[in-house]
Coordinates of C-alpha atoms in Angstrom, one line a residue:
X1 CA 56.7 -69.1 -105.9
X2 CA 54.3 -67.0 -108.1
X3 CA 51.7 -67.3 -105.5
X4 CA 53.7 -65.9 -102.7
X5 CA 55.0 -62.9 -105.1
X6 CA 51.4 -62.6 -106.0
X7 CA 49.7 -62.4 -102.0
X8 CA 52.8 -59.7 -101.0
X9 CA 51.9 -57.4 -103.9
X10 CA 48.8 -57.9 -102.7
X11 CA 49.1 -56.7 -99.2
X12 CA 51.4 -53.9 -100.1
X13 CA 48.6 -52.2 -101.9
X14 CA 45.9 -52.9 -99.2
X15 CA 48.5 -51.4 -96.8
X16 CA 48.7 -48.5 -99.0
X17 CA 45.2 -47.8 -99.7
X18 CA 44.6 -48.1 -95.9
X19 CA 47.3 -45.4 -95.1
X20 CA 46.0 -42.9 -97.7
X21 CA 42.6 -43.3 -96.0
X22 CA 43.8 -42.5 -92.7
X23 CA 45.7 -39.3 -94.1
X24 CA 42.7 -38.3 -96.0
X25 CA 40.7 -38.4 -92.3
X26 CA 43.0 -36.7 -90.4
X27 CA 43.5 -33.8 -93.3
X28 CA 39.3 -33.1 -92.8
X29 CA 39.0 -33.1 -89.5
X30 CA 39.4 -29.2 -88.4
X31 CA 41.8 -28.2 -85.5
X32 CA 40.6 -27.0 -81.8
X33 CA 40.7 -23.4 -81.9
X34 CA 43.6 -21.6 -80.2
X35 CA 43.1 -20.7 -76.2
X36 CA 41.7 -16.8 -75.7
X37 CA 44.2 -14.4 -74.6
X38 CA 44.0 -13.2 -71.0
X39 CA 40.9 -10.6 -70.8
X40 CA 42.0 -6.5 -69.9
X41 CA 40.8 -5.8 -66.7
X42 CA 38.9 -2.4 -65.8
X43 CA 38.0 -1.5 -62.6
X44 CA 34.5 -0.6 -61.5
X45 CA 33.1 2.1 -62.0
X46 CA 32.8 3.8 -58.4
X47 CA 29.5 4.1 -56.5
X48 CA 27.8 7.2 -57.3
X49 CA 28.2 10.0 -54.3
X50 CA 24.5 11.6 -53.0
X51 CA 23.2 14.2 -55.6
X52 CA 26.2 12.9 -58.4
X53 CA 25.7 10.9 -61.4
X54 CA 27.1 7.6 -61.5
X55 CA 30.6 8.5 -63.2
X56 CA 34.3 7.8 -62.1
X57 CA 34.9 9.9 -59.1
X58 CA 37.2 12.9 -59.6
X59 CA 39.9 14.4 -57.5
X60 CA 39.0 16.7 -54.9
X61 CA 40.2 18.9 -52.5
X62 CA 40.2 17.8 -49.0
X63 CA 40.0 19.3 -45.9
X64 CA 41.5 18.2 -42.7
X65 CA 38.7 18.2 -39.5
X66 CA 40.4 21.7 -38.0
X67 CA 39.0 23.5 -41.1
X68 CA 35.8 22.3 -41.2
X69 CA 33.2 25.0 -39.2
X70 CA 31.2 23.5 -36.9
X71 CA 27.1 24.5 -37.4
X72 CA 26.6 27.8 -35.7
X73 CA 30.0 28.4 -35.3
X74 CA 29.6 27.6 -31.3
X75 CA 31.8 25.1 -29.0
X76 CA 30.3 22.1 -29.2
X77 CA 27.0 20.8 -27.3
X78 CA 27.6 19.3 -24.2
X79 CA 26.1 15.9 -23.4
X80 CA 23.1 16.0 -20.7
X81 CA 23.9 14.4 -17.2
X82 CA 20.9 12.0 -16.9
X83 CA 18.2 13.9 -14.4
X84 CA 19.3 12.7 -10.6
X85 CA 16.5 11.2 -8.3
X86 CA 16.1 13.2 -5.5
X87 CA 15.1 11.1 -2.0
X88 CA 11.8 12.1 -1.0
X89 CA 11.1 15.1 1.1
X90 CA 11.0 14.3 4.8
X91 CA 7.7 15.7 6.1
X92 CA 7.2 17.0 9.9
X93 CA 3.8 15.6 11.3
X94 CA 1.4 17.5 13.0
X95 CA 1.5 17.3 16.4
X96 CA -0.7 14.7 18.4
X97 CA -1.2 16.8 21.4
X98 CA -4.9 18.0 21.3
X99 CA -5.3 16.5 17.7
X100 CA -9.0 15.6 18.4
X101 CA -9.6 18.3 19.5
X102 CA -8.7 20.3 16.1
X103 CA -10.8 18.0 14.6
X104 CA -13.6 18.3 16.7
X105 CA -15.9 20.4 14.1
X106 CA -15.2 17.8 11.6
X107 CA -16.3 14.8 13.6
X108 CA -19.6 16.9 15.3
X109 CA -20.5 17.2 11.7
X110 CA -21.5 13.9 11.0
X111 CA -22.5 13.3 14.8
X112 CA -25.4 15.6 15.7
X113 CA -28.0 12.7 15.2
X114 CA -26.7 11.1 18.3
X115 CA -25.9 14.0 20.5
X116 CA -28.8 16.9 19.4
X117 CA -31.2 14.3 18.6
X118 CA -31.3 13.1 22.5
X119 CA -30.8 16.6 23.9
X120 CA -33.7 18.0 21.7
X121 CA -35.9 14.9 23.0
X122 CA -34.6 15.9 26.4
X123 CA -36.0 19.5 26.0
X124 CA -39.7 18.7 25.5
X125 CA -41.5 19.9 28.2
X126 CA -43.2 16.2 29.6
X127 CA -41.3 13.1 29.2
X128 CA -43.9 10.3 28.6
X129 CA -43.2 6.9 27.7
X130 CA -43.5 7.5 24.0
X131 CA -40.2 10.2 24.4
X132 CA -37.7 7.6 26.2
X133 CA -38.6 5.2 23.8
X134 CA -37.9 7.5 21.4
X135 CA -34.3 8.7 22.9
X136 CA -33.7 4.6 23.6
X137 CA -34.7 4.5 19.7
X138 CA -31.9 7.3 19.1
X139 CA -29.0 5.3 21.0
X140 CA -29.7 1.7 19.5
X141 CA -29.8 3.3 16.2
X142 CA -26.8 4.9 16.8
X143 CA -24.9 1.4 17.8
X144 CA -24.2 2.7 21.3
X145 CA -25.8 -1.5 21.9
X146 CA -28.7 -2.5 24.1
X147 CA -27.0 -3.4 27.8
X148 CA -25.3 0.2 27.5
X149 CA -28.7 1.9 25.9
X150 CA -30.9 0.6 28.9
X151 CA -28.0 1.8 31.6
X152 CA -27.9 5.3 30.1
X153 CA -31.7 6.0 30.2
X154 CA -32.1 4.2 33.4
X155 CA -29.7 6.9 35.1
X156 CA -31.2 10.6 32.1
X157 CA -35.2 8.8 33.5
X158 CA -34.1 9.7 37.7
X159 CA -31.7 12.8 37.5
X160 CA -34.3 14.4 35.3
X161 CA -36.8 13.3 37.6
X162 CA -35.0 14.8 41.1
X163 CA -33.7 18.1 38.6
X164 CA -37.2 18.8 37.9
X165 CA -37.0 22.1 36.0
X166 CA -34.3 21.5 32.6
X167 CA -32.9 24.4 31.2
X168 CA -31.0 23.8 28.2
X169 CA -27.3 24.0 29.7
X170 CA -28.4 21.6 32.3
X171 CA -29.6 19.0 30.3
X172 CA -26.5 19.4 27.9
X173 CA -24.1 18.9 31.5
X174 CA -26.7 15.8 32.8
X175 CA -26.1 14.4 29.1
X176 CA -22.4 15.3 29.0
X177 CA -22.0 13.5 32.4
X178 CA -23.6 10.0 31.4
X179 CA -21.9 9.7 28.3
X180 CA -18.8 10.1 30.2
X181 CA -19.3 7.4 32.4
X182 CA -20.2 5.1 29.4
X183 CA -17.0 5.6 27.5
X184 CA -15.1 5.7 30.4
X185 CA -12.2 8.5 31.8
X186 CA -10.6 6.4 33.9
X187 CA -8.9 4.0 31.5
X188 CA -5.3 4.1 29.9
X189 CA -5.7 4.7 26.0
X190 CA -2.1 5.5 25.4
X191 CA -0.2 2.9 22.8
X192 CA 2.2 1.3 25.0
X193 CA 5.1 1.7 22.5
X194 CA 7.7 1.7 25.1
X195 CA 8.7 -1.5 27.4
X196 CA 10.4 -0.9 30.6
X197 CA 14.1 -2.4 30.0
X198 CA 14.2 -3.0 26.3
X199 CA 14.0 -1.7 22.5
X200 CA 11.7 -1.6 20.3
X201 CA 8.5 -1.2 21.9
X202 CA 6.1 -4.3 19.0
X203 CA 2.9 -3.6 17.8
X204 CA 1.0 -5.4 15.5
X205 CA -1.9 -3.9 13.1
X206 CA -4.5 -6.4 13.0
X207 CA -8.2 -6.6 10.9
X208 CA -10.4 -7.7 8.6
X209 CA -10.3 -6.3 4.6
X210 CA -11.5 -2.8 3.6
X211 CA -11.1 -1.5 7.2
X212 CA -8.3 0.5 6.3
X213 CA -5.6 -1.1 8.2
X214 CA -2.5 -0.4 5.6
X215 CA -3.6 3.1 6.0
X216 CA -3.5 3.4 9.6
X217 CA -0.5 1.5 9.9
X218 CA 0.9 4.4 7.9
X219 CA -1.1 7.0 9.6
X220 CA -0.1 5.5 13.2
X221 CA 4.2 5.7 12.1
X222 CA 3.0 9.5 11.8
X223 CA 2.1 10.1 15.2
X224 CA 4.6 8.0 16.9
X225 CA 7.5 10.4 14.9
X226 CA 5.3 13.7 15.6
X227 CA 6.0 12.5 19.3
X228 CA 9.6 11.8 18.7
X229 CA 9.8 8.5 18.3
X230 CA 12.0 6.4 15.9
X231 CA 10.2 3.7 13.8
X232 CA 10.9 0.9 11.4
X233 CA 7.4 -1.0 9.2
X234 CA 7.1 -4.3 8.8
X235 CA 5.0 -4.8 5.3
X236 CA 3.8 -8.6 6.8
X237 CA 1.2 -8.3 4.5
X238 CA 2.4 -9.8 1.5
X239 CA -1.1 -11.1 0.1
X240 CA -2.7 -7.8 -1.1
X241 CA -1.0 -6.5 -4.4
X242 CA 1.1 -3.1 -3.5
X243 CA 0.1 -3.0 -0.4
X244 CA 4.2 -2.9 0.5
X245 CA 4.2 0.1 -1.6
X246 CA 1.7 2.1 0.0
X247 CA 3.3 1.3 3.2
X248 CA 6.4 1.8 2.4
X249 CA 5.6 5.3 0.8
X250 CA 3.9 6.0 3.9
X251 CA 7.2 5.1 5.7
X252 CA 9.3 7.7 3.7
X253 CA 7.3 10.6 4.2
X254 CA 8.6 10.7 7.8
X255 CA 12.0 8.9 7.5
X256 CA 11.0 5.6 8.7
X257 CA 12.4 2.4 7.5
X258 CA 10.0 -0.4 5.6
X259 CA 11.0 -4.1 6.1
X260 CA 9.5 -6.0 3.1
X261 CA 9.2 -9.6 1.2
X262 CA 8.5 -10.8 -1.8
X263 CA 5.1 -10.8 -2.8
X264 CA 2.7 -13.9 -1.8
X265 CA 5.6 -14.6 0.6
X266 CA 5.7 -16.3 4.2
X267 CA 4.2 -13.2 6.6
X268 CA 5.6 -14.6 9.4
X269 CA 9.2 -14.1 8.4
X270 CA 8.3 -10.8 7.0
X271 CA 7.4 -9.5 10.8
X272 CA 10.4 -11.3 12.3
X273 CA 13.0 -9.8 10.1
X274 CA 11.2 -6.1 10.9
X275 CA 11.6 -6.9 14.6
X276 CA 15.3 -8.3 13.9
X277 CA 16.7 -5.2 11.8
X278 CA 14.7 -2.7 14.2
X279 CA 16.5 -4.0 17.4
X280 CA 20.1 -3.8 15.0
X281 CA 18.9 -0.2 14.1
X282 CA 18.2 0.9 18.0
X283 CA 14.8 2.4 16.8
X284 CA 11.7 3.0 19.8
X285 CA 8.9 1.6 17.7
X286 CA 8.5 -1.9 15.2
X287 CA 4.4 -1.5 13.6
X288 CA 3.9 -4.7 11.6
X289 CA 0.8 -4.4 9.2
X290 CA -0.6 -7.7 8.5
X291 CA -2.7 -8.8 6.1
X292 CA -6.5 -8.4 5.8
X293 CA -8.7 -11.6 6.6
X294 CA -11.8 -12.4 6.7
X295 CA -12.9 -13.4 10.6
X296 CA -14.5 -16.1 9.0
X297 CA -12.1 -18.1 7.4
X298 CA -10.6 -20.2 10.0
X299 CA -6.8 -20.8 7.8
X300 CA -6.4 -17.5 7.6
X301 CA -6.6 -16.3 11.4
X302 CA -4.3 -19.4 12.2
X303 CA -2.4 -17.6 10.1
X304 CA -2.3 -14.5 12.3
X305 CA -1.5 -16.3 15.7
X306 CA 1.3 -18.0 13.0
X307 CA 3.0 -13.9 13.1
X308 CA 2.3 -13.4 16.7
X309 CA 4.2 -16.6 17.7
X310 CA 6.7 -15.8 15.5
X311 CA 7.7 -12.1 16.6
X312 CA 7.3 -13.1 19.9
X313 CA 10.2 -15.1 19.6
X314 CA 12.2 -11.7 19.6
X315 CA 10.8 -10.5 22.7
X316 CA 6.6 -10.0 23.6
X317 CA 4.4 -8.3 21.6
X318 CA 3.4 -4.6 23.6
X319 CA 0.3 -4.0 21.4
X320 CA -2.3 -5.5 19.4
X321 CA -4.7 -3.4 17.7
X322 CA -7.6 -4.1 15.8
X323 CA -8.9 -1.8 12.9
X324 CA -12.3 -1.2 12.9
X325 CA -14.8 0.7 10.3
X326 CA -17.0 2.6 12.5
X327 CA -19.3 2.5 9.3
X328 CA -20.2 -1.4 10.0
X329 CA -21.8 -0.7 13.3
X330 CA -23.1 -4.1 15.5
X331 CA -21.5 -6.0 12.4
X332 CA -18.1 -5.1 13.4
X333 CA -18.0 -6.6 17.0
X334 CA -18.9 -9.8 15.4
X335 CA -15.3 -9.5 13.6
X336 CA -14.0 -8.3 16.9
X337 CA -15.2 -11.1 18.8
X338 CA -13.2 -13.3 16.5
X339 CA -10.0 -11.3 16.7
X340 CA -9.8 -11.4 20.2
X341 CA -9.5 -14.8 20.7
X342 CA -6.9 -15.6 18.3
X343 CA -4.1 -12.6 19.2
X344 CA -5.2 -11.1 22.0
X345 CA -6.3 -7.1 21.4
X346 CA -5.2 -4.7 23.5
X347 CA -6.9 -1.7 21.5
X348 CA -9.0 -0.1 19.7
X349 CA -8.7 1.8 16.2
X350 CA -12.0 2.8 14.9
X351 CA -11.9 4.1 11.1
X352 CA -14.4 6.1 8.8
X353 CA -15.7 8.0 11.9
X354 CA -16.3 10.6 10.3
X355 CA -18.7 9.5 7.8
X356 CA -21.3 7.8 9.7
X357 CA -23.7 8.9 12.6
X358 CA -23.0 6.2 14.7
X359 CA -20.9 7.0 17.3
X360 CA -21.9 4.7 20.1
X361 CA -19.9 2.1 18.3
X362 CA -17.1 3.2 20.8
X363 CA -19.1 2.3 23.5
X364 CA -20.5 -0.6 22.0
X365 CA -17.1 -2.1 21.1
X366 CA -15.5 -1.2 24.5
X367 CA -18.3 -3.0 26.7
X368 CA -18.0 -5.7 23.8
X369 CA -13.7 -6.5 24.4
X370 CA -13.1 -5.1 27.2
X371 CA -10.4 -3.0 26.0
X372 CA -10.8 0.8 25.3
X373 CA -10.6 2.3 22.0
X374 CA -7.0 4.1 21.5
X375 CA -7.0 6.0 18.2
X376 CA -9.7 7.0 15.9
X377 CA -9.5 8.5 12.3
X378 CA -11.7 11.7 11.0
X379 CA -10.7 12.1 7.4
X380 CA -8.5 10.8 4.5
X381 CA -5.7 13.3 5.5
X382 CA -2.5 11.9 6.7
X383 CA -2.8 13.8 10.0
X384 CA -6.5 12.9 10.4
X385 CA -5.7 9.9 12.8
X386 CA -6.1 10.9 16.4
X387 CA -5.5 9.8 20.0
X388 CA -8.9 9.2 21.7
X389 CA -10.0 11.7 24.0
X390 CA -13.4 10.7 25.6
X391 CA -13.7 14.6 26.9
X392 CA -12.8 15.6 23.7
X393 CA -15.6 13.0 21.5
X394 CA -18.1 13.7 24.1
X395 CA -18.2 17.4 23.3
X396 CA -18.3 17.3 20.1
X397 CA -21.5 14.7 19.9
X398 CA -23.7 17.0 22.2
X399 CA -21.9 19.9 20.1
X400 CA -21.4 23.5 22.0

């Protein structure tokens, strides 16, 4: 009994000390802080104005927009209309009738080797052997080609032998006389631009590169509207870079429509739609340009009978004519040669003719083809292109 007295006195005090260690703990251990009170808030201070310091903006005064004066004290500025684009100015070419012969001075210029070189061999007193060589020597080197060259001093060799005594004017008529005959007065040089029982009259600008053919494309709308006609441009020649620009500024400056395609395109289509929309528009006249070519590459001329079998699809083609730089001489019939057999020329442009002395190429080129030479251009003005005259060229190679 002692024993269980003695064990409960026991645990009492072990429970005891326990608790008063436990209260001893808890009285140490310090207590969480209290939670902060809710912060003021200020607002911030406002963004400085330009030329203030950075401080609480103040009250001002304020001003409604009718009080404000304007700078100047005017009406306000009005806004300017963007400039307009005014169409380009229609010009009135110069008329074709007796062109060439306008330009005569400037064409004799650059011919007298040809004309005053034979009549001043002519003028010597005795014609030996050594002096028609010499005037054969004057036509070759003036491209007027060897069958013609041999003709023409066949017929100077016997009228100068029955005239006997040569006075200055009639050597100047015998020569005026025989170079007639070699470039011919008898053939039809006008550019058939207009087809008995239909509209538009087609023709297509044909040559090789450098010759000038965009140009005289241009040059060629000119005359046909000096004479009155209407005309639309086909730009068929979509290889060269701008050349549908130039042809198409050509085209405005007399009021002419230009048909064009995108560049590097299909030529072919090019020339049919020109010969399509100038039909819908009624005009008189369709001038396709085509593109430059080499006579040599053989793709390229297929190329060319491509366009003409194309347009001809709309109704025949009424001229072909074939650009030539007078400045190439003998090489130039070699190109024509080519031409020829692949579209068919009907005519002649010769080029440059004014800066070279070789003015037989018209008859060199004419014997050459067959067909005559039709227009020829003196200068780079845009009224420099001229109808062929052979009375006209004749007089100004032997000059007055």
């Amino acid at each position: 009994m002692e024993t269980v007295i003695l064990a409960v006195v026991i645990a009492v005090v072990v429970l005891a000390v326990l608790g008063g260690l436990v209260v001893g703990s808890r009285r140490k251990k310090p207590l969480p802080p209290p939670p902060p009170a809710a912060p003021d808030i200020t607002a911030p201070p406002a963004e400085p104005h330009v030329g203030d310091e950075a401080e609480t903006p103040r009250e001002e005064p304020r001003r409604t927009i009718e009080e404000v004066d304007l700078p100047g004290g005017g009406a306000p500025t009005a806004v300017e209309e963007p400039p307009v684009v005014e169409a380009p100015r229609i010009e009135i070419p110069e008329p074709t009738a007796g062109r060439l012969v306008r330009l005569r001075a400037r064409l004799s210029r650059s011919q007298n080797a040809l004309g005053q070189g034979l009549l001043t061999l002519l003028s010597r007193e005795h014609l030996d052997e050594d002096t028609w060589e010499e005037i054969e020597d004057t036509l070759l080197t003036a491209d007027v080609g060897v069958m013609p060259t041999q003709e023409l001093v066949d017929r100077l060799r016997e009228r100068v032998r029955v005239l006997g005594t040569r006075t200055p004017d009639e050597l100047r008529a015998l020569l005026r006389d025989e170079l007639l005959k070699l470039v011919g007065t008898e053939v039809d040089r006008a550019v058939r631009t207009e087809p008995e029982g239909r509209r538009p009259g087609i023709v297509m600008v044909v040559g090789v590169n450098g010759t000038g053919k965009t140009t005289t494309t241009g040059k060629l709308a000119r005359v046909l509207v000096a004479d009155g006609r209407t005309v639309v441009l086909g730009a068929a020649d979509t290889f060269r870079a701008a050349a549908a620009d130039q042809l198409q500024t050509w085209g405005e400056r007399v009021g002419a429509h230009t048909v064009r395609g995108p560049e590097a395109g299909d030529p072919a289509s090019v020339a049919f739609d020109a010969v399509k929309e100038g039909k819908e528009m009624g005009v008189d006249v369709v001038l396709i340009d085509t593109a430059g070519r080499l006579h040599t590459k053989t793709g390229l001329m297929d190329e060319l009978g491509k366009v003409k079998r194309v347009v001809e699809k709309h109704a025949p083609l009424d001229e072909v004519l074939l650009v030539l730089d007078a400045t190439t001489g003998q090489n130039g019939l070699v190109q024509a040669r080519v031409f020829a057999e692949v579209v068919d020329i009907t005519g002649i442009v010769l080029t440059k003719l004014d800066g070279t002395a070789k003015g037989g190429i018209v008859i060199a080129v004419q014997r050459e083809l067959g067909v005559p030479v039709k227009l020829i251009g003196l200068g780079e003005g845009a009224d420099d292109l001229a109808p062929f005259e052979p009375e006209a060229f004749v007089d100004a190679l032997i000059g007055e």
